[in-house]
Short mmCIF file of C-alpha atoms in Angstrom, two decimals:
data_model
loop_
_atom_site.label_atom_id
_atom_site.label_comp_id
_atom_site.label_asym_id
_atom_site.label_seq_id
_atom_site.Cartn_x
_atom_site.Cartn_y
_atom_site.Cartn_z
CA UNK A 223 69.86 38.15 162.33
CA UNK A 224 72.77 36.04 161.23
CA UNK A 225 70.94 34.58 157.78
CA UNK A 226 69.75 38.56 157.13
CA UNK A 227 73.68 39.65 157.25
CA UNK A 228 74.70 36.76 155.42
CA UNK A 229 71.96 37.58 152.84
CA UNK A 230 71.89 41.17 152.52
CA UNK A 231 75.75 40.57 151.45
CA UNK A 232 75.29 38.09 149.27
CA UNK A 233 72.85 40.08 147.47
CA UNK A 234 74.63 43.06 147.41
CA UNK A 235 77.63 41.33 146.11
CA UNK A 236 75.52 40.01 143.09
CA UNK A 237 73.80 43.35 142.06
CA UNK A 238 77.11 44.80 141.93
CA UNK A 239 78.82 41.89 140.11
CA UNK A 240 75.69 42.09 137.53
CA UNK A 241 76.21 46.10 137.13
CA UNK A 242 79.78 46.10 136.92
CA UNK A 243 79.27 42.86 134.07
CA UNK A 244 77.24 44.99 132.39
CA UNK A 245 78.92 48.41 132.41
CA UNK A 246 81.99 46.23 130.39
CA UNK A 247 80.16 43.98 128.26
CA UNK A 248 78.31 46.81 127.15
CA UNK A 249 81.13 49.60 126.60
CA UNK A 250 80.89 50.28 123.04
CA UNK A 251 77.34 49.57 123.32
CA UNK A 252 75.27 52.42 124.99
CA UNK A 253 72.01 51.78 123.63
CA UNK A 254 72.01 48.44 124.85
CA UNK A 255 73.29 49.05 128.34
CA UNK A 256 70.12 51.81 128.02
CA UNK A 257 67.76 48.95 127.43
CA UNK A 258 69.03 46.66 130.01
CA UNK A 259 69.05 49.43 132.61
CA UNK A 260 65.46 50.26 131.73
CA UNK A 261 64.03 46.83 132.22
CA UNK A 262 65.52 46.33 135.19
CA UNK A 263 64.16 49.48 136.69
CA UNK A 264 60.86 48.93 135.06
CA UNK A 265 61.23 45.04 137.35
CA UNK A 266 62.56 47.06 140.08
CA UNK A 267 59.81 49.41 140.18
CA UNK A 268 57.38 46.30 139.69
CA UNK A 269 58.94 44.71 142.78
CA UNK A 270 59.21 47.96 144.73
CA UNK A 271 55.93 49.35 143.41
CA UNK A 272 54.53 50.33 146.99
CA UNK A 273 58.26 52.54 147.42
CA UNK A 274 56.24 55.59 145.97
CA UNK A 275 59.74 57.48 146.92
CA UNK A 276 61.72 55.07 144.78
CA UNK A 277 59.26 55.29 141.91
CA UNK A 278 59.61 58.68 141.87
CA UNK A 279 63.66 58.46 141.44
CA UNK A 280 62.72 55.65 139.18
CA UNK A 281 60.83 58.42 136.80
CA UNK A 282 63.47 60.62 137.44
CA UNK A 283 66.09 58.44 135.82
CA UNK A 284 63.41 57.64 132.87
CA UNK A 285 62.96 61.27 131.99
CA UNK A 286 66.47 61.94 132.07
CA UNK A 287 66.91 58.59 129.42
CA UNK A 288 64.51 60.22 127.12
CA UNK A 289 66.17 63.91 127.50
CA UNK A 290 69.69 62.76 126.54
CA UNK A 291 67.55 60.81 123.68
CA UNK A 292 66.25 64.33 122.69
CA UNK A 293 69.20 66.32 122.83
CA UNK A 294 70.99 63.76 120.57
CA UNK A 295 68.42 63.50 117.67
CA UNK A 296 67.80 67.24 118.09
CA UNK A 297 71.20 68.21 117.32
CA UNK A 298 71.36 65.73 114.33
CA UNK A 299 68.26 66.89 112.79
CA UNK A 300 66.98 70.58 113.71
CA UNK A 301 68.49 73.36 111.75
CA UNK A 302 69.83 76.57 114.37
CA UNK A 303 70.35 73.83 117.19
CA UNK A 304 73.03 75.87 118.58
CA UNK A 305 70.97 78.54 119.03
CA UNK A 306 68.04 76.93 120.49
CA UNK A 307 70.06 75.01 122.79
CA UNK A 308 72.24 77.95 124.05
CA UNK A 309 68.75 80.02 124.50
CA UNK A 310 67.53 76.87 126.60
CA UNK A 311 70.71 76.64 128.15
CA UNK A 312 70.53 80.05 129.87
CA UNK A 313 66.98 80.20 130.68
CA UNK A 314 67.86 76.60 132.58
CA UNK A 315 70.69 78.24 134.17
CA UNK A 316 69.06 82.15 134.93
CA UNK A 317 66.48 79.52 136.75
CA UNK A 318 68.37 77.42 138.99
CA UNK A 319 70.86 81.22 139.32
CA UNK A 320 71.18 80.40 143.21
CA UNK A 321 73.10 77.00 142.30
CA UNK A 322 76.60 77.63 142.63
CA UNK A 323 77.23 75.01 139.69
CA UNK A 324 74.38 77.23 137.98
CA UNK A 325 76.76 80.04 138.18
CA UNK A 326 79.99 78.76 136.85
CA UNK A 327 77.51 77.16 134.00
CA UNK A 328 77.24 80.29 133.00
CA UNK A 329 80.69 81.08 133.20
CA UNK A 330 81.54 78.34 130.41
CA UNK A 331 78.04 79.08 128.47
CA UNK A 332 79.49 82.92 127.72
CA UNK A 333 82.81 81.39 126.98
CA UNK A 334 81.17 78.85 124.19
CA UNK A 335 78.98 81.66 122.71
CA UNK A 336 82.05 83.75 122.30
CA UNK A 337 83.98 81.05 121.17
CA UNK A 338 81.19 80.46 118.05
CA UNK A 339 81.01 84.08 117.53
CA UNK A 340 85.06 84.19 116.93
CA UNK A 341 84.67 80.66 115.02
CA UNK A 342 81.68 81.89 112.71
CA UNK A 343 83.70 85.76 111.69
CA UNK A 344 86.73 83.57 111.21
CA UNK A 345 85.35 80.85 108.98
CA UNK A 346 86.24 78.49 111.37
CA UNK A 347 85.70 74.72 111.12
CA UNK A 348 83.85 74.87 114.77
CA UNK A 349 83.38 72.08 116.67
CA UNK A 350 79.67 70.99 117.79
CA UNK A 351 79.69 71.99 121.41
CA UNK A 352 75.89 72.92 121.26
CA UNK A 353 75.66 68.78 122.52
CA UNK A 354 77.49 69.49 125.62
CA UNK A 355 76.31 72.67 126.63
CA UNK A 356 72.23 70.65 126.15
CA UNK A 357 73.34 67.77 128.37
CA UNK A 358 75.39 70.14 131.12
CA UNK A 359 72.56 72.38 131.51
CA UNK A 360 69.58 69.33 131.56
CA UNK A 361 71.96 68.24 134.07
CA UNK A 362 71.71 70.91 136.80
CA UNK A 363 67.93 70.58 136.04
CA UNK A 364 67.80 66.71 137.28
CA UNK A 365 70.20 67.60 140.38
CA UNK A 366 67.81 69.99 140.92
CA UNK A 367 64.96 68.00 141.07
CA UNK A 368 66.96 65.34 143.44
CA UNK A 369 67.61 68.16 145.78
CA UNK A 370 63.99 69.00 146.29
CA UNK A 371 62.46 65.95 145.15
CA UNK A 372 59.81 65.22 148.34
CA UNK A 373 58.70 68.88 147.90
CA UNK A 374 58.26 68.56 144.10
CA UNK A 375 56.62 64.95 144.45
CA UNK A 376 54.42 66.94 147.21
CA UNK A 377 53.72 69.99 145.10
CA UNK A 378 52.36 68.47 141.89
CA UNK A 379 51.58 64.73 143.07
CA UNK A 380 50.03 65.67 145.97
CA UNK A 381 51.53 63.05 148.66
CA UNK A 382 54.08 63.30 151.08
CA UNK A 383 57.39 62.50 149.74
CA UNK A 384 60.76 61.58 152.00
CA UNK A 385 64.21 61.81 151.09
CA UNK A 386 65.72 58.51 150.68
CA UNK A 387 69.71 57.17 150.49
CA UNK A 388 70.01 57.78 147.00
CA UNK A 389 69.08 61.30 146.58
CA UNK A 390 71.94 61.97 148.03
CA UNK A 391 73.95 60.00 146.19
CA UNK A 392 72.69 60.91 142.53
CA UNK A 393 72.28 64.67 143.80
CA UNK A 394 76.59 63.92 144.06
CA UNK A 395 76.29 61.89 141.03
CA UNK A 396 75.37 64.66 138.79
CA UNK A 397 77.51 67.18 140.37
CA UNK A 398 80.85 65.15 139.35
CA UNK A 399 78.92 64.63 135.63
CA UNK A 400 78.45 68.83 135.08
CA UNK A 401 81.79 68.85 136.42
CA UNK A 402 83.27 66.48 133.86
CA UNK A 403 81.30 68.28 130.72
CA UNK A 404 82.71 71.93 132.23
CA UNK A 405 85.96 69.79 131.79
CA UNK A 406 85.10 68.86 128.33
CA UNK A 407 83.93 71.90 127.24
CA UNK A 408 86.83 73.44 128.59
CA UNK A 409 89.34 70.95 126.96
CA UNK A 410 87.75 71.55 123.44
CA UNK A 411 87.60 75.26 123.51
CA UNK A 412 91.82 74.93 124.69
CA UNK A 413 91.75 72.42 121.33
CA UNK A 414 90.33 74.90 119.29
CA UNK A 415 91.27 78.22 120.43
CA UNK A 416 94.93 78.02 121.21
CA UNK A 417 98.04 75.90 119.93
CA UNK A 418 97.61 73.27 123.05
CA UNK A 419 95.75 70.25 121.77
CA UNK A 420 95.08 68.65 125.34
CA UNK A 421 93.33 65.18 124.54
CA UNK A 422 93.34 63.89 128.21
CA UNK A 423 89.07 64.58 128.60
CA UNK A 424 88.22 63.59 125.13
CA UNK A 425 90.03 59.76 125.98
CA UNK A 426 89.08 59.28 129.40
CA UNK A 427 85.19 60.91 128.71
CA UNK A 428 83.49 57.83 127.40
CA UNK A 429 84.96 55.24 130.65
CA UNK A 430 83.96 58.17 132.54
CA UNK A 431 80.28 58.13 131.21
CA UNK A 432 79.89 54.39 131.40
CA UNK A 433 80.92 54.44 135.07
CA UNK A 434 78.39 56.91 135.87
CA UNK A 435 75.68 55.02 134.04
CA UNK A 436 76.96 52.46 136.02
CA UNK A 437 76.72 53.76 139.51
CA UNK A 438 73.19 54.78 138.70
CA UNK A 439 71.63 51.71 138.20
CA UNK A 440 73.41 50.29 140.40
CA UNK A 441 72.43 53.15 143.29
CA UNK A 442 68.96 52.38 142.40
CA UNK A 443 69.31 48.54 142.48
CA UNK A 444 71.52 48.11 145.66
CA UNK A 445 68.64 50.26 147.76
CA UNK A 446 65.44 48.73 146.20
CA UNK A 447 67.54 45.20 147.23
CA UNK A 448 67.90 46.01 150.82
CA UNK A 449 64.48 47.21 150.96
CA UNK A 450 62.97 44.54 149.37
CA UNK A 451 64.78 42.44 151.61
CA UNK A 452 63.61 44.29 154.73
CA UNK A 453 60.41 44.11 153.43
CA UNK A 454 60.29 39.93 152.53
CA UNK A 455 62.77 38.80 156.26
CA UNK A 456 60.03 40.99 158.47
CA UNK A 457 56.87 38.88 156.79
#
């Protein structure tokens, strides 16, 4: 009991050092931090591979990669991205209507689209907000899917899922991230609609981001380490 303690913190201690080592070193480098957190969930999910719960969070995470990877080249390359991605935007939110974050998405959605309207009669330089309106709204869709993840694992994979520690945590997780790009949204349309020129979101939004990378891999990490470690002291 006393070397499983001992062990379990030592291990712990590591996987945060290496996370936290990695969320600095990385800063100004987000597509590398990307593909250092993706190989070591793709050797996390190798090590964990009978976890079909943890796989599934695993996938989660992956899909949500290649979504923000989406959104990004979408908005630098398709012509009426603002359009499509409002339209998207409030189909996502008319869907998931019974989440109160759903609702006040919708709140700062109708804000934005009148906000473009004003910019586009006034021959306004606008600001691209069509970005952060894409990622807030894909957003509520992978809390969503944390929130009712064994039924949705159940539904279309056809085995019984559990909930596990971290669906709590990332359900949490991506509640404080819509919160943070309602607070962006909200700080650009002050910017760009009034005489205030509040800059407090715009400076503190990219530490903010990396910390929340952070704590994801890092969720996902710290409970595949205590299970594994479960799993390896019982043999």
């Amino acid at each position: 009991m006393i070397i499983r303690a001992y062990t379990g913190i030592v291990l712990s201690s590591l996987v945060l050092l290496g996370c936290i080592a990695l969320g600095v070193t990385t800063y100004n480098d987000p597509i590398n931090f990307e593909r250092a957190s993706f190989m070591f969930l793709l050797f996390t999910a190798y090590l964990c591979r009978h976890d079909k719960d943890l796989i599934s969070v695993i996938g989660i995470l992956a899909i949500s990669y290649l979504i923000d990877h989406i959104i990004l080249l979408a908005a630098e390359h398709l012509t009426w991205w603002n359009i499509i991605m409002y339209q998207c935007a409030a189909a996502i939110i008319y869907t998931l209507w019974r989440d109160t974050l759903s609702k006040i998405s919708a709140v700062f959605l109708t804000a934005v689209i009148i906000a473009e309207i004003y910019w586009s009669l006034t021959n306004y330089p606008a600001p691209n907000l069509s970005l952060a309106v894409g990622k807030l709204a894909f957003a509520l869709i992978i809390r969503h899917v944390f929130i009712y993840r064994p039924d949705i694992i159940e539904r279309f994979f056809n085995y019984d899922g559990d909930y596990i520690a971290v669906d709590k945590k990332f359900r949490d997780l991506y509640a404080v991230y819509i919160l943070i790009e309602m607070a962006n949204i909200a700080e650009y349309l002050i910017r760009h609609l009034t005489d205030y020129s509040p800059l407090v979101i715009y400076q503190a939004y990219p530490y903010t981001i990396q910390i929340i990378s952070t704590l994801s891999l890092w969720f996902v990490l710290h409970y595949s380490q205590k299970s594994w470690l479960k799993k390896t002291l019982k043999a």
